Amino acid sequence: MNKGSFALFGLIWVLLFATPVLAGESPEPSGRPVFQCLPWEVGQFVEYQVIHFENEGGNNRYKIALVRKETIDGKVYFWEQIDIFEYVYYKKGELFKKNITFLALVEPLTSDKFNRDITRYIRDGFLPRDAIKLKVQLSDGPFLEVDPSEYFSYQHILEGTAYSRLPDAMGKIDFSRLKFANGNEQVTVPAGVLECGHVLVSTDFQKEYFDEGFDLWRSPKVPLLGIVKMDFSKTSYWDKWFYRNQPREIHSIGDLFHNLFNKRILGRIRADTYTAQLIDYGPKEKR
Amino acid sequence: MKQKDIFATLILIMLVGFFVCPLLLPGRGALSLFPKNTLRDGNYLDLAMIRRSVFEDGRLPLWAPGYEGGIPVFAHPAETSLNPVSTVLIGLFHDEVLVDNMTWAVFYLLAACSMYYLCRYVLCFNILGALLSSVVFSMNGLFPYLQENGFSEARSILLLPLLAAFFLKTKDNRSFIVYSGMILAFIALEASLFVPVIALFLFFGALSDSFRYRDHGIRLETGAFRALFSVLVLAFLLACIKLLPVFLTFGTQVRPPGVIYSSYISNPNTFELLFVRLLCPIKAFPTLFVGVVPVVLCVLASFVYFRKMKAYVIGLVLAVWFSFGPNAVPDLNKMLWYLPFFHEMKEIPKYYGLFIVFFISVLSGSFLVFLDKFRWRVVTRLLGSFIIAVVFANLAWSNMSYFNSFNTDLGDIDKAHNRDFFNMEILNGHPGDESIATPLSYFLYKENIGLINQHTKFQDLTPVSPRFFLLPGYAFLAPYTSFLVLPNPFYKGEAYLLAPGSRISAVQFSSNRLVLDIDTQGPDRLVLNQNYDSGWSVSQGIVEKYDGLLSVRLDKAVHCRIRMSYLPVSFVLGLIISLLALAGSIIYLIRVNARCRS
């Protein structure tokens, strides 16, 4: 190969890689599907419910809606309203009480942005960490504007305590193990049956903590992040339970003591699977 | 006490001592290496509070500013500050984990000895029967479950056999009314929610003892009822320091409106669940694991020795029936649910389970009386010892492992970083929140931070405003359960003045005392971010309720240090009554003993 053809060959490769970057698109890792996001419009909303094995704290609902559009310096932003409802399970009558509402002015999410940084959007969910403006409302009281950059900067208070060393606080997801299922899957949720792409981080029962894996299904027909269903904190909890609690076969006195003094996973019968599922969304696609 | 009994008691202490020894082993491993239920024991917080309040500030912990926005400590039925064993131990060792473990170990040993005393000296079992009952009662799965789940107040109910023994002896000796009252009062000092259930079963005991078949007819004898009444009154007087504040708070407190009984009661028994709880270790919670052998022996004793043990058999049936809650017809528990205290009992199998394991322990031991009927003493003794060994091994094997999670090395947890007191509140908590809130409240307390919703159910709603909210990550559809710390933008401070221009320069919060430096221009109102309670007094101004919060009305300009102190009338009155009752009981016992000698 002479110098000219080598340079031409190199130029073709550079152009091949540079084109998507220059066009504002990121190169896709091989085998990864491209996710589509519904363009944001005022009036879109999604409503989720958390379900799990026990009643306590379960059935809490979260509604996220785009309520207004605002243009700042020629750039379009949306006011995203996040309502957090708590289900009071042992009472009849008013079952849902609204605890807190966040009204965040955020940049609209596009398919391109989502595909470029999928880890971030899964890790943070609807947490309005990058909001331009942020308002907070308690129950049905007045809204109060806060500084978003300052608002999310108090995590050190908890991280400074020994709580952060508990498994509940430590169970982190290793996003480097993020996988994408081939093809679409049909997922049934209260909002309907939807054709979904499947993103997951799997784990096995020998891992120390119980909530380092998750499964997420998303549909391009669902607005905002497109989340249809999410299972997390599952990770074969009972497999782990049995793995850790199974006594050793006794061949020596050491095995006897191992069985007696072995640290075990104790506790209640809890499935430890938190499932957030879509119970409503809109506007729905016209048939 | 005979030599044989001394020998048997020593063996019993060795067996139960072996069972509890993991509790006393030094901390192994780091905190993070432990499974998820580490630090579930709510007592660590109480012990930390006693340690700080009594041994550092030199004051009784009457008011806890960090518990649910400030609560009167002694008015909480499950608060454990009044357990003398743990209070003395925390003063000596300054280590919450070690002291909690030691206190539980002491009570497991006391339970074994109490049961031995009841079976051997009151119910006249043979030594092997008494040993079996003692092993089953002190090593069954219920108490490790209660310990592991943070119900530290429940350890004093391990004295139930001693209470039963003394109560049964009131028939022959009236001074046992005083002893019974003292034991019941001791239980009431930290496990006051168990007292109504204990009183209920003492009532059934008195009832079964009152009807006698005599002269071709059934006659009612009221002696047991009179003894029961005396025991209850005396126990109330002795425990008035605790029960008076509890009664004044909980006796009048009604359930939150609209509560559904069947949803509120958790984990009631079914036949299947009962068998799983009794026979399978760590399968269903609360577990009552006693194993197959005691259950079989209990069933056999219920048939073979029914006449002799009928009160215990009926007691067992009633305890099982009550524990079924909404799953039984008729629902006996619901009849009691409308009474004060009973409606605070949520997880009913743990309350009635106490009596299920108690009656099974007694009945299983009673069956070993059959060994005395055989001639070959050596063989029967070997058989009895073999049964005890099997039961011991089964219970030790299954229940001992519970204790491993308590050997927690807390490391540098005592290094507090935060000096300014404020509260946090968990919003939209996730399932089994007690398991998160309990250790969290302990860690926060170490940092001088309170937690408004500790799931102690003391207050349904509090007007106290948290400085920070704790919101689980999944509230934003993020896949994790740990908390995000978000400031409350409506927070006004732990103390503030309503008039503009006024200012507070320093606020010090400690148990029973608030100190504030205030500068006002004229009449003003000082508002404290704490629940109102009438037990507060102030060096200047008038204490008033303001939107449910504690406040001080200042009728003129103030430029000085204001001190607020908490000493409720119910506590003072309760203390006086308890001391008088204790003095009266001791004098009575001394006089009775002197009369017996003469």
Coordinates of N, CA, C and O in Angstrom, one line a residue, chain B residues 22-119:
Chain B
P22 N -23.0 -16.6 71.7 CA -22.6 -15.7 70.6 C -22.9 -14.2 70.8 O -22.3 -13.4 70.2
L23 N -23.9 -14.0 71.7 CA -24.2 -12.6 72.0 C -23.0 -11.9 72.7 O -22.9 -10.7 72.7
L24 N -22.3 -12.7 73.4 CA -21.2 -12.1 74.3 C -19.8 -12.1 73.6 O -18.8 -11.7 74.2
L25 N -19.8 -12.7 72.4 CA -18.5 -12.7 71.7 C -18.2 -11.3 71.2 O -19.1 -10.6 70.9
P26 N -16.9 -11.0 71.1 CA -16.6 -9.6 70.7 C -17.0 -9.4 69.2 O -17.1 -10.4 68.5
G27 N -17.1 -8.2 68.9 CA -17.6 -7.8 67.5 C -16.6 -8.4 66.4 O -15.4 -8.3 66.6
R28 N -17.2 -9.0 65.4 CA -16.4 -9.5 64.4 C -16.8 -8.9 63.0 O -18.0 -8.8 62.7
G29 N -15.8 -8.5 62.3 CA -16.1 -8.0 61.0 C -16.6 -6.6 61.0 O -16.9 -6.0 62.0
A30 N -16.6 -6.0 59.9 CA -17.0 -4.6 59.8 C -18.5 -4.5 59.6 O -19.1 -5.5 59.2
L31 N -19.0 -3.4 59.8 CA -20.5 -3.2 59.7 C -21.0 -3.5 58.3 O -22.0 -4.2 58.2
S32 N -20.3 -3.1 57.3 CA -20.8 -3.3 56.0 C -20.8 -4.8 55.5 O -21.4 -5.1 54.5
L33 N -20.1 -5.6 56.3 CA -20.0 -7.0 55.9 C -21.3 -7.8 56.3 O -21.5 -8.9 55.9
F34 N -22.1 -7.2 57.1 CA -23.2 -7.9 57.6 C -24.4 -7.8 56.7 O -24.6 -6.9 55.9
P35 N -25.3 -8.8 56.8 CA -26.5 -8.9 56.0 C -27.4 -7.7 56.4 O -27.2 -7.0 57.3
K36 N -28.5 -7.7 55.7 CA -29.3 -6.5 55.7 C -30.0 -6.1 57.1 O -30.3 -5.0 57.3
N37 N -30.1 -7.1 57.9 CA -30.8 -6.8 59.2 C -29.9 -6.3 60.3 O -30.4 -6.3 61.4
T38 N -28.7 -6.0 60.0 CA -27.8 -5.5 61.0 C -28.4 -4.3 61.7 O -29.1 -3.5 61.1
L39 N -28.2 -4.2 63.0 CA -28.7 -3.0 63.7 C -30.2 -2.8 63.7 O -30.7 -1.7 63.6
R40 N -30.9 -3.9 63.7 CA -32.3 -3.7 63.8 C -32.8 -3.4 65.2 O -33.9 -3.0 65.4
D41 N -32.0 -3.7 66.1 CA -32.4 -3.5 67.5 C -32.6 -2.1 67.9 O -31.7 -1.3 68.0
G42 N -33.9 -1.7 68.1 CA -34.2 -0.3 68.4 C -33.7 0.1 69.7 O -33.6 1.3 70.0
N43 N -33.2 -0.8 70.5 CA -32.8 -0.4 71.9 C -31.4 0.3 71.8 O -31.1 1.0 72.8
Y44 N -30.7 0.2 70.8 CA -29.4 0.9 70.7 C -29.7 2.4 70.9 O -28.9 3.1 71.5
L45 N -30.7 2.9 70.3 CA -31.1 4.3 70.4 C -31.4 4.7 71.8 O -30.9 5.7 72.4
D46 N -32.2 3.9 72.5 CA -32.6 4.1 73.9 C -31.3 4.1 74.8 O -31.2 5.0 75.6
L47 N -30.5 3.2 74.5 CA -29.3 3.1 75.3 C -28.3 4.3 75.1 O -27.7 4.8 76.0
A48 N -28.2 4.7 73.8 CA -27.4 5.8 73.5 C -28.0 7.1 74.2 O -27.2 7.9 74.7
M49 N -29.3 7.2 74.3 CA -29.9 8.3 74.9 C -29.7 8.3 76.4 O -29.4 9.3 77.0
I50 N -29.8 7.1 77.0 CA -29.5 7.0 78.5 C -28.1 7.4 78.8 O -27.8 8.1 79.7
R51 N -27.2 6.9 77.9 CA -25.8 7.1 78.1 C -25.5 8.6 78.0 O -24.8 9.2 78.9
R52 N -26.1 9.3 77.0 CA -25.8 10.7 76.9 C -26.5 11.5 78.0 O -25.9 12.4 78.6
S53 N -27.7 11.2 78.2 CA -28.5 12.0 79.2 C -28.1 11.8 80.6 O -27.8 12.7 81.3
V54 N -28.0 10.5 81.0 CA -27.8 10.2 82.4 C -26.3 10.3 82.7 O -25.9 11.0 83.7
F55 N -25.4 9.7 81.9 CA -24.0 9.6 82.3 C -23.2 10.8 81.7 O -22.0 10.9 82.1
E56 N -23.7 11.6 80.8 CA -23.0 12.8 80.3 C -23.6 14.1 80.8 O -22.9 15.0 81.3
D57 N -25.0 14.2 80.7 CA -25.6 15.4 81.1 C -26.1 15.4 82.5 O -26.4 16.4 83.1
G58 N -26.1 14.2 83.1 CA -26.5 14.0 84.5 C -28.0 14.3 84.8 O -28.4 14.8 85.8
R59 N -28.8 13.9 83.8 CA -30.3 14.1 83.9 C -31.0 12.9 83.4 O -30.5 12.2 82.5
L60 N -32.2 12.7 84.0 CA -33.0 11.6 83.5 C -33.5 11.9 82.1 O -33.9 13.1 81.8
P61 N -33.6 11.0 81.2 CA -34.1 11.3 79.8 C -35.6 11.4 79.8 O -36.3 10.4 79.5
L62 N -36.2 12.5 80.2 CA -37.6 12.7 80.2 C -38.2 13.1 78.9 O -39.3 12.8 78.5
W63 N -37.4 13.9 78.1 CA -37.9 14.4 76.8 C -36.9 14.1 75.8 O -35.7 14.4 76.0
A64 N -37.3 13.5 74.7 CA -36.4 13.2 73.6 C -36.7 14.1 72.4 O -37.7 13.9 71.7
P65 N -35.9 15.1 72.2 CA -36.2 16.1 71.2 C -36.1 15.5 69.8 O -36.8 16.0 68.8
G66 N -35.4 14.4 69.6 CA -35.2 13.8 68.3 C -36.1 12.7 68.0 O -36.0 12.1 66.9
Y67 N -37.0 12.3 68.9 CA -37.9 11.2 68.6 C -39.2 11.9 68.1 O -39.9 12.5 68.9
E68 N -39.5 11.7 66.9 CA -40.8 12.1 66.3 C -41.2 13.5 66.7 O -42.3 13.8 67.0
G69 N -40.2 14.4 66.6 CA -40.5 15.8 66.9 C -40.6 16.2 68.4 O -41.1 17.2 68.7
G70 N -40.1 15.3 69.2 CA -40.1 15.5 70.7 C -41.2 14.8 71.3 O -42.4 15.1 71.1
I71 N -40.9 13.8 72.2 CA -41.9 13.1 72.9 C -41.5 12.9 74.3 O -40.3 12.9 74.7
P72 N -42.5 12.8 75.2 CA -42.1 12.5 76.6 C -41.7 11.0 76.7 O -42.5 10.1 76.4
V73 N -40.5 10.8 77.0 CA -39.9 9.5 76.9 C -40.6 8.4 77.7 O -41.0 7.3 77.2
F74 N -40.9 8.7 79.0 CA -41.6 7.7 79.8 C -43.0 7.4 79.4 O -43.5 6.3 79.8
A75 N -43.6 8.2 78.6 CA -45.0 8.0 78.2 C -45.0 7.0 77.0 O -46.1 6.6 76.6
H76 N -43.8 6.6 76.5 CA -43.8 5.6 75.4 C -43.9 4.2 76.0 O -43.0 3.8 76.7
P77 N -44.9 3.4 75.6 CA -45.0 2.1 76.2 C -43.8 1.1 75.9 O -43.6 0.2 76.7
A78 N -43.1 1.4 74.9 CA -42.0 0.4 74.5 C -40.6 1.0 74.8 O -39.6 0.5 74.3
E79 N -40.6 2.1 75.5 CA -39.3 2.8 75.8 C -38.6 2.0 76.9 O -39.2 1.6 77.9
T80 N -37.3 1.8 76.8 CA -36.6 0.9 77.7 C -35.7 1.5 78.7 O -34.9 0.8 79.3
S81 N -35.8 2.8 78.9 CA -34.9 3.5 79.8 C -35.0 3.0 81.2 O -34.1 3.2 82.0
L82 N -36.1 2.5 81.6 CA -36.3 2.1 83.0 C -35.9 0.7 83.3 O -36.1 0.3 84.4
N83 N -35.2 0.0 82.4 CA -34.7 -1.3 82.7 C -33.5 -1.1 83.5 O -32.4 -0.6 83.0
P84 N -33.5 -1.5 84.8 CA -32.3 -1.2 85.6 C -31.1 -1.9 85.2 O -29.9 -1.4 85.3
V85 N -31.2 -3.1 84.6 CA -30.1 -3.9 84.2 C -29.3 -3.2 83.1 O -28.1 -3.0 83.2
S86 N -30.0 -2.8 82.1 CA -29.3 -2.2 80.9 C -28.8 -0.8 81.3 O -27.7 -0.4 80.9
T87 N -29.5 -0.1 82.2 CA -29.0 1.2 82.6 C -27.7 1.1 83.4 O -26.8 1.9 83.2
V88 N -27.7 0.2 84.3 CA -26.4 0.0 85.1 C -25.3 -0.5 84.1 O -24.2 0.1 84.2
L89 N -25.6 -1.4 83.2 CA -24.6 -1.9 82.3 C -24.0 -0.8 81.3 O -22.9 -0.8 81.1
I90 N -24.9 0.1 80.9 CA -24.5 1.1 79.9 C -23.6 2.1 80.7 O -22.6 2.7 80.1
G91 N -23.9 2.3 82.0 CA -23.0 3.2 82.8 C -21.6 2.5 82.9 O -20.6 3.3 83.0
L92 N -21.6 1.2 83.0 CA -20.3 0.5 83.2 C -19.5 0.4 81.9 O -18.3 0.5 81.9
F93 N -20.2 0.0 80.8 CA -19.5 -0.4 79.6 C -19.5 0.6 78.4 O -18.7 0.5 77.5
H94 N -20.5 1.6 78.4 CA -20.5 2.6 77.4 C -20.5 2.1 76.0 O -20.0 2.6 75.1
D95 N -21.1 0.9 75.8 CA -21.2 0.3 74.4 C -22.6 -0.2 74.2 O -23.0 -1.2 74.9
E96 N -23.3 0.4 73.4 CA -24.8 0.0 73.2 C -24.9 -1.4 72.8 O -25.8 -2.1 73.3
V97 N -24.1 -1.8 71.8 CA -24.3 -3.2 71.3 C -24.0 -4.2 72.3 O -24.8 -5.2 72.6
L98 N -22.9 -4.1 73.0 CA -22.5 -5.0 74.0 C -23.5 -5.1 75.2 O -23.9 -6.1 75.6
V99 N -23.9 -3.9 75.6 CA -24.8 -3.8 76.7 C -26.2 -4.4 76.4 O -26.8 -5.1 77.2
D100 N -26.6 -4.1 75.2 CA -27.9 -4.7 74.8 C -27.8 -6.3 74.7 O -28.7 -7.0 75.2
N101 N -26.7 -6.7 74.2 CA -26.5 -8.2 74.2 C -26.4 -8.8 75.6 O -27.0 -9.8 75.8
M102 N -25.7 -8.1 76.4 CA -25.5 -8.6 77.8 C -26.9 -8.6 78.5 O -27.2 -9.6 79.2
T103 N -27.7 -7.6 78.3 CA -29.0 -7.5 79.0 C -29.9 -8.7 78.5 O -30.5 -9.3 79.3
W104 N -29.9 -8.9 77.2 CA -30.7 -10.0 76.7 C -30.2 -11.3 77.3 O -31.0 -12.2 77.7
A105 N -28.8 -11.5 77.3 CA -28.3 -12.8 77.8 C -28.7 -13.0 79.3 O -29.1 -14.1 79.7
V106 N -28.7 -11.9 80.1 CA -29.1 -12.0 81.5 C -30.6 -12.5 81.5 O -30.9 -13.4 82.3
F107 N -31.4 -11.9 80.7 CA -32.8 -12.3 80.7 C -33.1 -13.7 80.2 O -34.0 -14.3 80.7
Y108 N -32.3 -14.1 79.2 CA -32.5 -15.5 78.8 C -32.1 -16.5 80.0 O -32.8 -17.5 80.2
L109 N -31.1 -16.2 80.7 CA -30.7 -17.0 81.8 C -31.8 -16.9 82.9 O -32.2 -18.0 83.5
L110 N -32.3 -15.7 83.2 CA -33.4 -15.6 84.1 C -34.6 -16.4 83.7 O -35.3 -16.9 84.6
A111 N -34.9 -16.4 82.4 CA -36.1 -17.1 81.9 C -35.9 -18.6 82.2 O -36.9 -19.2 82.7
A112 N -34.8 -19.1 82.0 CA -34.5 -20.5 82.2 C -34.7 -20.9 83.7 O -35.4 -21.8 84.1
C113 N -34.1 -20.0 84.6 CA -34.2 -20.3 86.0 C -35.6 -20.1 86.5 O -36.1 -20.9 87.3
S114 N -36.3 -19.1 85.9 CA -37.7 -18.9 86.3 C -38.6 -20.1 86.0 O -39.4 -20.5 86.8
M115 N -38.4 -20.6 84.8 CA -39.2 -21.7 84.3 C -38.9 -22.9 85.2 O -39.8 -23.7 85.5
Y116 N -37.6 -23.1 85.5 CA -37.3 -24.2 86.3 C -38.0 -24.1 87.7 O -38.5 -25.1 88.2
Y117 N -38.0 -22.9 88.3 CA -38.6 -22.7 89.5 C -40.1 -23.0 89.5 O -40.7 -23.7 90.3
L118 N -40.7 -22.5 88.4 CA -42.2 -22.7 88.2 C -42.5 -24.2 88.1 O -43.4 -24.7 88.8
C119 N -41.8 -24.9 87.3 CA -42.1 -26.3 87.0 C -41.7 -27.2 88.2 O -42.4 -28.1 88.5

